[in-house]
Amino acid sequence: MQITVIGAGSMGHGIAQVSAMAGHDVRLNDVDEDRIESGIESIAENLGGGVERGKVTEEERDAALDRIEAGPDLADAVSDADLVVEAVPEDMDLKKNVFTDVEAAAPEDAIIGSNTSSLSVTELASALDHPERAVGLHFFNPPHIMDLVEVVIAEQTSAAVEDTAIEYVEGLDKEAVVVRDSAGFASSRLGVALGLEAIRMVESGVASVEDIDTAMEEGYSHPMGPLKLTDLVGLDVRLDIAEYLREELGERFRPPQTLRKKVRAGNLGKKSGEGFYVWEDGEAVRPADEPPEN
């Protein structure tokens, strides 16, 4: 298929990468040309790392890179798309605007997907003249590593679109989990609940940041503890999702004050260099409440 990805940030360029690796022709679009350049560089670095680890051949790397085009013109990017996946920030109005802009320029039979992790795909679809073409495609970060994709079925999604979305995900060699549109879907709703409770445990002195994460990693075989995962997702992103879930599902999703304070201070996690951990060169080096070693 001809795949267009709108948004060249960490999720967008990752979706572009896995789509190209699966043999699809890809157009990566973003209004920020610097972000496009950074996204393409990240794809090349990821594939280069795959070659070094023996997971990707040089021929596969080169072929994938050759399948990816990039540019800032949205109308041009979607002009012959079979599937468009928006991966812009988690803002309902922004995503609706992207949906309407895509519908105005894309072929009539193009599927319009959203990588939203929690927003209502049914509401997003309502912005379209043909809402039956909308579907949620919730990839996990980083898309080239994580095997799960939630296929979110809006109230308006047609059976044909659902089938094609599942086929696309499975063609990426990923596991498709089909969920009906509901606040937080399955993964975000459970993941945010765990992350918020972990933050409350830190607030009340139950255990340290590192020990809470270790408890979930060693006791429940989670690949990453909930606080380190919050840093990876972004504390601002987690706060926005929690506020949305609170509106939709009730006070059990009220964000802890610690989360609000860190976001106000600009401590957003890995992307800012500090959240619940201090991050250096992309790695968590110590909990943020511990002094550096001399």
Tab-separated table of C-alpha atoms in Angstrom:
chain	number	residue	atom	x	y	z
A	1	MET	CA	0.000	0.000	0.000
A	2	GLN	CA	0.871	3.655	-0.215
A	3	ILE	CA	1.133	4.778	3.419
A	4	THR	CA	1.263	8.386	4.575
A	5	VAL	CA	2.275	9.247	8.130
A	6	ILE	CA	1.419	12.738	9.404
A	7	GLY	CA	3.839	13.838	12.117
A	8	ALA	CA	7.549	12.989	12.106
A	9	GLY	CA	8.096	12.813	15.868
A	10	SER	CA	9.062	9.673	17.770
A	11	MET	CA	5.824	7.839	16.984
A	12	GLY	CA	5.432	9.095	13.426
A	13	HIS	CA	8.885	8.255	12.166
A	14	GLY	CA	8.660	4.887	13.926
A	15	ILE	CA	5.403	4.050	12.137
A	16	ALA	CA	6.981	5.143	8.860
A	17	GLN	CA	9.961	2.876	9.522
A	18	VAL	CA	7.984	-0.288	10.278
A	19	SER	CA	5.693	0.361	7.303
A	20	ALA	CA	8.656	0.697	4.956
A	21	MET	CA	10.283	-2.410	6.416
A	22	ALA	CA	7.064	-4.304	5.634
A	23	GLY	CA	7.350	-3.331	1.966
A	24	HIS	CA	4.961	-0.377	1.801
A	25	ASP	CA	5.805	2.874	0.053
A	26	VAL	CA	5.755	5.621	2.671
A	27	ARG	CA	5.448	9.372	2.722
A	28	LEU	CA	6.408	11.058	5.988
A	29	ASN	CA	4.826	14.478	6.452
A	30	ASP	CA	5.300	17.237	9.016
A	31	VAL	CA	4.872	21.020	9.025
A	32	ASP	CA	8.318	21.302	10.642
A	33	GLU	CA	11.079	20.496	8.150
A	34	ASP	CA	13.661	20.187	10.933
A	35	ARG	CA	11.484	17.514	12.538
A	36	ILE	CA	11.288	15.704	9.208
A	37	GLU	CA	15.072	15.737	8.915
A	38	SER	CA	15.441	14.506	12.484
A	39	GLY	CA	12.865	11.770	11.863
A	40	ILE	CA	14.658	10.474	8.782
A	41	GLU	CA	17.954	10.511	10.677
A	42	SER	CA	16.374	8.516	13.502
A	43	ILE	CA	15.028	5.942	11.047
A	44	ALA	CA	18.489	5.550	9.520
A	45	GLU	CA	20.034	5.198	12.986
A	46	ASN	CA	17.462	2.593	14.050
A	47	LEU	CA	17.998	0.555	10.910
A	48	GLY	CA	21.766	0.912	11.243
A	49	GLY	CA	21.528	-0.443	14.769
A	50	GLY	CA	19.475	-3.335	13.429
A	51	VAL	CA	22.239	-4.141	10.942
A	52	GLU	CA	24.858	-4.062	13.716
A	53	ARG	CA	22.808	-6.476	15.829
A	54	GLY	CA	22.198	-8.802	12.907
A	55	LYS	CA	18.435	-8.174	12.938
A	56	VAL	CA	18.380	-6.346	9.579
A	57	THR	CA	20.504	-6.908	6.485
A	58	GLU	CA	22.169	-4.025	4.696
A	59	GLU	CA	19.942	-4.722	1.698
A	60	GLU	CA	16.785	-4.540	3.852
A	61	ARG	CA	17.970	-1.299	5.417
A	62	ASP	CA	18.694	0.310	2.058
A	63	ALA	CA	15.431	-0.894	0.535
A	64	ALA	CA	13.407	0.485	3.468
A	65	LEU	CA	15.092	3.882	3.288
A	66	ASP	CA	14.464	3.987	-0.469
A	67	ARG	CA	10.732	3.442	0.124
A	68	ILE	CA	10.422	6.556	2.329
A	69	GLU	CA	9.807	10.027	0.948
A	70	ALA	CA	9.364	13.059	3.192
A	71	GLY	CA	8.070	16.598	2.868
A	72	PRO	CA	5.994	19.364	4.486
A	73	ASP	CA	3.129	19.544	1.940
A	74	LEU	CA	0.215	17.559	3.372
A	75	ALA	CA	-1.923	17.622	0.224
A	76	ASP	CA	0.930	16.187	-1.824
A	77	ALA	CA	1.714	13.590	0.851
A	78	VAL	CA	-1.813	12.130	0.878
A	79	SER	CA	-2.715	12.589	-2.790
A	80	ASP	CA	-2.506	8.872	-3.641
A	81	ALA	CA	-2.525	7.316	-0.176
A	82	ASP	CA	-4.281	4.050	0.592
A	83	LEU	CA	-3.852	4.587	4.331
A	84	VAL	CA	-3.065	7.765	6.249
A	85	VAL	CA	-1.954	7.542	9.886
A	86	GLU	CA	-1.852	10.781	11.855
A	87	ALA	CA	0.676	10.843	14.693
A	88	VAL	CA	0.394	14.455	15.831
A	89	PRO	CA	0.194	15.523	19.522
A	90	GLU	CA	-2.717	14.322	21.689
A	91	ASP	CA	-5.030	17.272	21.113
A	92	MET	CA	-8.565	16.604	19.904
A	93	ASP	CA	-8.964	19.836	17.944
A	94	LEU	CA	-5.583	19.429	16.265
A	95	LYS	CA	-6.330	15.848	15.280
A	96	LYS	CA	-9.767	16.785	13.950
A	97	ASN	CA	-8.197	19.510	11.809
A	98	VAL	CA	-5.694	16.997	10.448
A	99	PHE	CA	-8.517	14.560	9.686
A	100	THR	CA	-10.503	17.158	7.723
A	101	ASP	CA	-7.404	18.347	5.843
A	102	VAL	CA	-6.549	14.764	4.922
A	103	GLU	CA	-10.080	13.983	3.748
A	104	ALA	CA	-10.060	17.062	1.505
A	105	ALA	CA	-6.894	15.948	-0.292
A	106	ALA	CA	-6.791	12.141	-0.100
A	107	PRO	CA	-8.515	9.671	-2.451
A	108	GLU	CA	-12.140	8.884	-1.586
A	109	ASP	CA	-11.281	5.313	-0.626
A	110	ALA	CA	-8.288	6.160	1.573
A	111	ILE	CA	-8.475	4.943	5.160
A	112	ILE	CA	-7.774	7.647	7.748
A	113	GLY	CA	-6.207	6.331	10.922
A	114	SER	CA	-5.188	7.923	14.209
A	115	ASN	CA	-2.336	6.886	16.454
A	116	THR	CA	-4.110	8.399	19.459
A	117	SER	CA	-3.429	6.552	22.695
A	118	SER	CA	-6.624	7.585	24.469
A	119	LEU	CA	-8.817	10.099	22.606
A	120	SER	CA	-12.176	9.072	21.199
A	121	VAL	CA	-11.812	7.796	17.641
A	122	THR	CA	-15.589	8.105	17.304
A	123	GLU	CA	-15.327	11.839	17.973
A	124	LEU	CA	-12.408	12.149	15.567
A	125	ALA	CA	-14.404	10.326	12.909
A	126	SER	CA	-17.281	12.773	13.350
A	127	ALA	CA	-15.101	15.466	11.770
A	128	LEU	CA	-15.207	13.569	8.458
A	129	ASP	CA	-17.855	13.645	5.747
A	130	HIS	CA	-17.282	9.895	5.453
A	131	PRO	CA	-16.605	8.769	9.025
A	132	GLU	CA	-16.785	5.104	8.093
A	133	ARG	CA	-13.216	5.388	6.784
A	134	ALA	CA	-11.791	6.255	10.245
A	135	VAL	CA	-9.993	3.820	12.544
A	136	GLY	CA	-7.602	3.976	15.481
A	137	LEU	CA	-4.122	2.505	15.087
A	138	HIS	CA	-2.475	2.846	18.476
A	139	PHE	CA	1.193	1.931	18.123
A	140	PHE	CA	3.436	1.653	21.173
A	141	ASN	CA	6.686	3.502	21.726
A	142	PRO	CA	9.077	2.746	20.120
A	143	PRO	CA	7.097	1.326	17.179
A	144	HIS	CA	10.063	-0.542	15.698
A	145	ILE	CA	10.516	-2.482	18.956
A	146	MET	CA	7.031	-2.920	20.433
A	147	ASP	CA	4.954	-5.738	18.968
A	148	LEU	CA	1.441	-4.593	19.934
A	149	VAL	CA	-0.946	-2.320	18.012
A	150	GLU	CA	-4.451	-1.577	19.238
A	151	VAL	CA	-6.916	-1.411	16.357
A	152	VAL	CA	-9.628	0.877	17.724
A	153	ILE	CA	-13.029	0.551	16.109
A	154	ALA	CA	-15.113	3.720	16.166
A	155	GLU	CA	-18.901	3.631	16.125
A	156	GLN	CA	-18.750	4.574	12.438
A	157	THR	CA	-15.882	2.331	11.258
A	158	SER	CA	-16.928	0.059	8.405
A	159	ALA	CA	-16.256	-3.669	8.466
A	160	ALA	CA	-14.047	-3.347	5.382
A	161	VAL	CA	-11.898	-0.686	7.039
A	162	GLU	CA	-11.596	-2.817	10.190
A	163	ASP	CA	-10.458	-5.808	8.125
A	164	THR	CA	-7.891	-3.763	6.181
A	165	ALA	CA	-6.523	-2.180	9.364
A	166	ILE	CA	-6.025	-5.599	10.965
A	167	GLU	CA	-4.391	-6.922	7.796
A	168	TYR	CA	-2.030	-3.917	7.723
A	169	VAL	CA	-0.980	-4.420	11.347
A	170	GLU	CA	-0.447	-8.147	10.927
A	171	GLY	CA	1.565	-7.419	7.776
A	172	LEU	CA	3.962	-5.439	9.959
A	173	ASP	CA	4.536	-8.673	11.915
A	174	LYS	CA	2.784	-7.147	14.931
A	175	GLU	CA	-0.021	-8.347	17.173
A	176	ALA	CA	-3.353	-6.652	16.453
A	177	VAL	CA	-5.631	-6.254	19.476
A	178	VAL	CA	-9.110	-5.111	18.416
A	179	VAL	CA	-10.943	-2.860	20.893
A	180	ARG	CA	-14.170	-0.914	20.647
A	181	ASP	CA	-13.801	2.821	21.096
A	182	SER	CA	-13.826	3.628	24.810
A	183	ALA	CA	-11.879	6.174	26.849
A	184	GLY	CA	-8.292	4.996	27.161
A	185	PHE	CA	-9.029	1.864	25.083
A	186	ALA	CA	-7.500	-1.143	26.856
A	187	SER	CA	-3.796	-0.455	27.206
A	188	SER	CA	-3.781	3.255	28.077
A	189	ARG	CA	-6.572	2.878	30.595
A	190	LEU	CA	-4.727	0.130	32.460
A	191	GLY	CA	-1.280	1.627	31.974
A	192	VAL	CA	-2.269	5.083	33.198
A	193	ALA	CA	-4.039	3.622	36.233
A	194	LEU	CA	-0.855	1.756	37.183
A	195	GLY	CA	1.362	4.788	36.536
A	196	LEU	CA	-0.800	7.159	38.602
A	197	GLU	CA	-0.917	4.736	41.531
A	198	ALA	CA	2.869	4.379	41.406
A	199	ILE	CA	3.205	8.182	41.619
A	200	ARG	CA	0.816	8.264	44.595
A	201	MET	CA	2.961	5.613	46.301
A	202	VAL	CA	6.016	7.841	45.877
A	203	GLU	CA	4.058	10.803	47.277
A	204	SER	CA	3.034	8.894	50.390
A	205	GLY	CA	6.466	7.379	50.994
A	206	VAL	CA	5.491	3.753	50.422
A	207	ALA	CA	8.722	3.033	48.556
A	208	SER	CA	11.371	4.726	46.447
A	209	VAL	CA	11.008	5.376	42.719
A	210	GLU	CA	13.560	2.700	41.916
A	211	ASP	CA	12.069	0.099	44.268
A	212	ILE	CA	8.544	0.589	42.904
A	213	ASP	CA	9.810	0.054	39.378
A	214	THR	CA	11.895	-2.953	40.425
A	215	ALA	CA	8.863	-4.491	42.131
A	216	MET	CA	6.903	-4.462	38.869
A	217	GLU	CA	9.834	-5.513	36.698
A	218	GLU	CA	10.945	-8.433	38.883
A	219	GLY	CA	7.659	-9.336	40.541
A	220	TYR	CA	5.343	-9.070	37.530
A	221	SER	CA	7.838	-9.383	34.639
A	222	HIS	CA	7.066	-5.918	33.293
A	223	PRO	CA	9.833	-4.942	30.859
A	224	MET	CA	9.887	-1.452	32.393
A	225	GLY	CA	8.562	-0.083	35.687
A	226	PRO	CA	5.599	2.337	35.652
A	227	LEU	CA	7.643	5.388	36.689
A	228	LYS	CA	10.381	4.872	34.129
A	229	LEU	CA	7.668	4.261	31.547
A	230	THR	CA	6.024	7.553	32.556
A	231	ASP	CA	9.352	9.273	31.870
A	232	LEU	CA	9.586	7.577	28.485
A	233	VAL	CA	6.025	8.492	27.474
A	234	GLY	CA	6.443	12.058	28.748
A	235	LEU	CA	4.978	13.413	31.964
A	236	ASP	CA	3.059	16.079	30.048
A	237	VAL	CA	1.521	13.440	27.790
A	238	ARG	CA	0.587	11.279	30.775
A	239	LEU	CA	-0.948	14.292	32.539
A	240	ASP	CA	-3.081	15.163	29.500
A	241	ILE	CA	-4.291	11.581	29.188
A	242	ALA	CA	-5.082	11.374	32.901
A	243	GLU	CA	-7.111	14.590	32.727
A	244	TYR	CA	-9.057	13.237	29.770
A	245	LEU	CA	-9.723	9.913	31.514
A	246	ARG	CA	-10.800	11.771	34.630
A	247	GLU	CA	-13.396	13.663	32.597
A	248	GLU	CA	-14.621	10.484	30.928
A	249	LEU	CA	-14.332	7.888	33.692
A	250	GLY	CA	-14.217	9.684	37.039
A	251	GLU	CA	-12.039	10.763	39.922
A	252	ARG	CA	-9.996	7.584	40.099
A	253	PHE	CA	-7.921	9.087	37.269
A	254	ARG	CA	-7.291	12.402	39.077
A	255	PRO	CA	-3.601	13.271	38.433
A	256	PRO	CA	-1.387	13.307	41.545
A	257	GLN	CA	0.082	16.666	42.576
A	258	THR	CA	3.611	15.352	42.054
A	259	LEU	CA	2.839	14.811	38.384
A	260	ARG	CA	1.409	18.324	38.028
A	261	LYS	CA	4.387	19.903	39.806
A	262	LYS	CA	6.947	18.137	37.652
A	263	VAL	CA	5.152	19.186	34.471
A	264	ARG	CA	4.964	22.821	35.664
A	265	ALA	CA	8.693	22.702	36.366
A	266	GLY	CA	9.423	21.418	32.867
A	267	ASN	CA	10.589	18.030	34.139
A	268	LEU	CA	8.875	15.998	31.437
A	269	GLY	CA	10.934	12.826	31.501
A	270	LYS	CA	13.425	11.503	28.974
A	271	LYS	CA	12.799	14.277	26.429
A	272	SER	CA	13.688	17.042	28.922
A	273	GLY	CA	16.462	15.129	30.696
A	274	GLU	CA	14.630	14.705	33.983
A	275	GLY	CA	11.352	13.333	35.285
A	276	PHE	CA	11.252	10.639	37.928
A	277	TYR	CA	14.748	9.795	36.705
A	278	VAL	CA	17.683	11.795	35.395
A	279	TRP	CA	18.383	10.893	31.779
A	280	GLU	CA	21.730	11.149	29.988
A	281	ASP	CA	22.347	10.039	26.403
A	282	GLY	CA	18.926	8.410	26.293
A	283	GLU	CA	19.472	6.317	29.441
A	284	ALA	CA	18.053	6.678	32.946
A	285	VAL	CA	21.150	7.120	35.134
A	286	ARG	CA	19.561	7.599	38.572
A	287	PRO	CA	16.300	8.541	40.286
A	288	ALA	CA	15.813	12.310	40.237
A	289	ASP	CA	15.509	12.470	44.026
A	290	GLU	CA	18.969	10.945	44.510
A	291	PRO	CA	22.106	13.133	44.444
A	292	PRO	CA	24.700	12.396	41.734
A	293	GLU	CA	27.678	10.286	42.675
A	294	ASN	CA	30.894	12.222	43.276
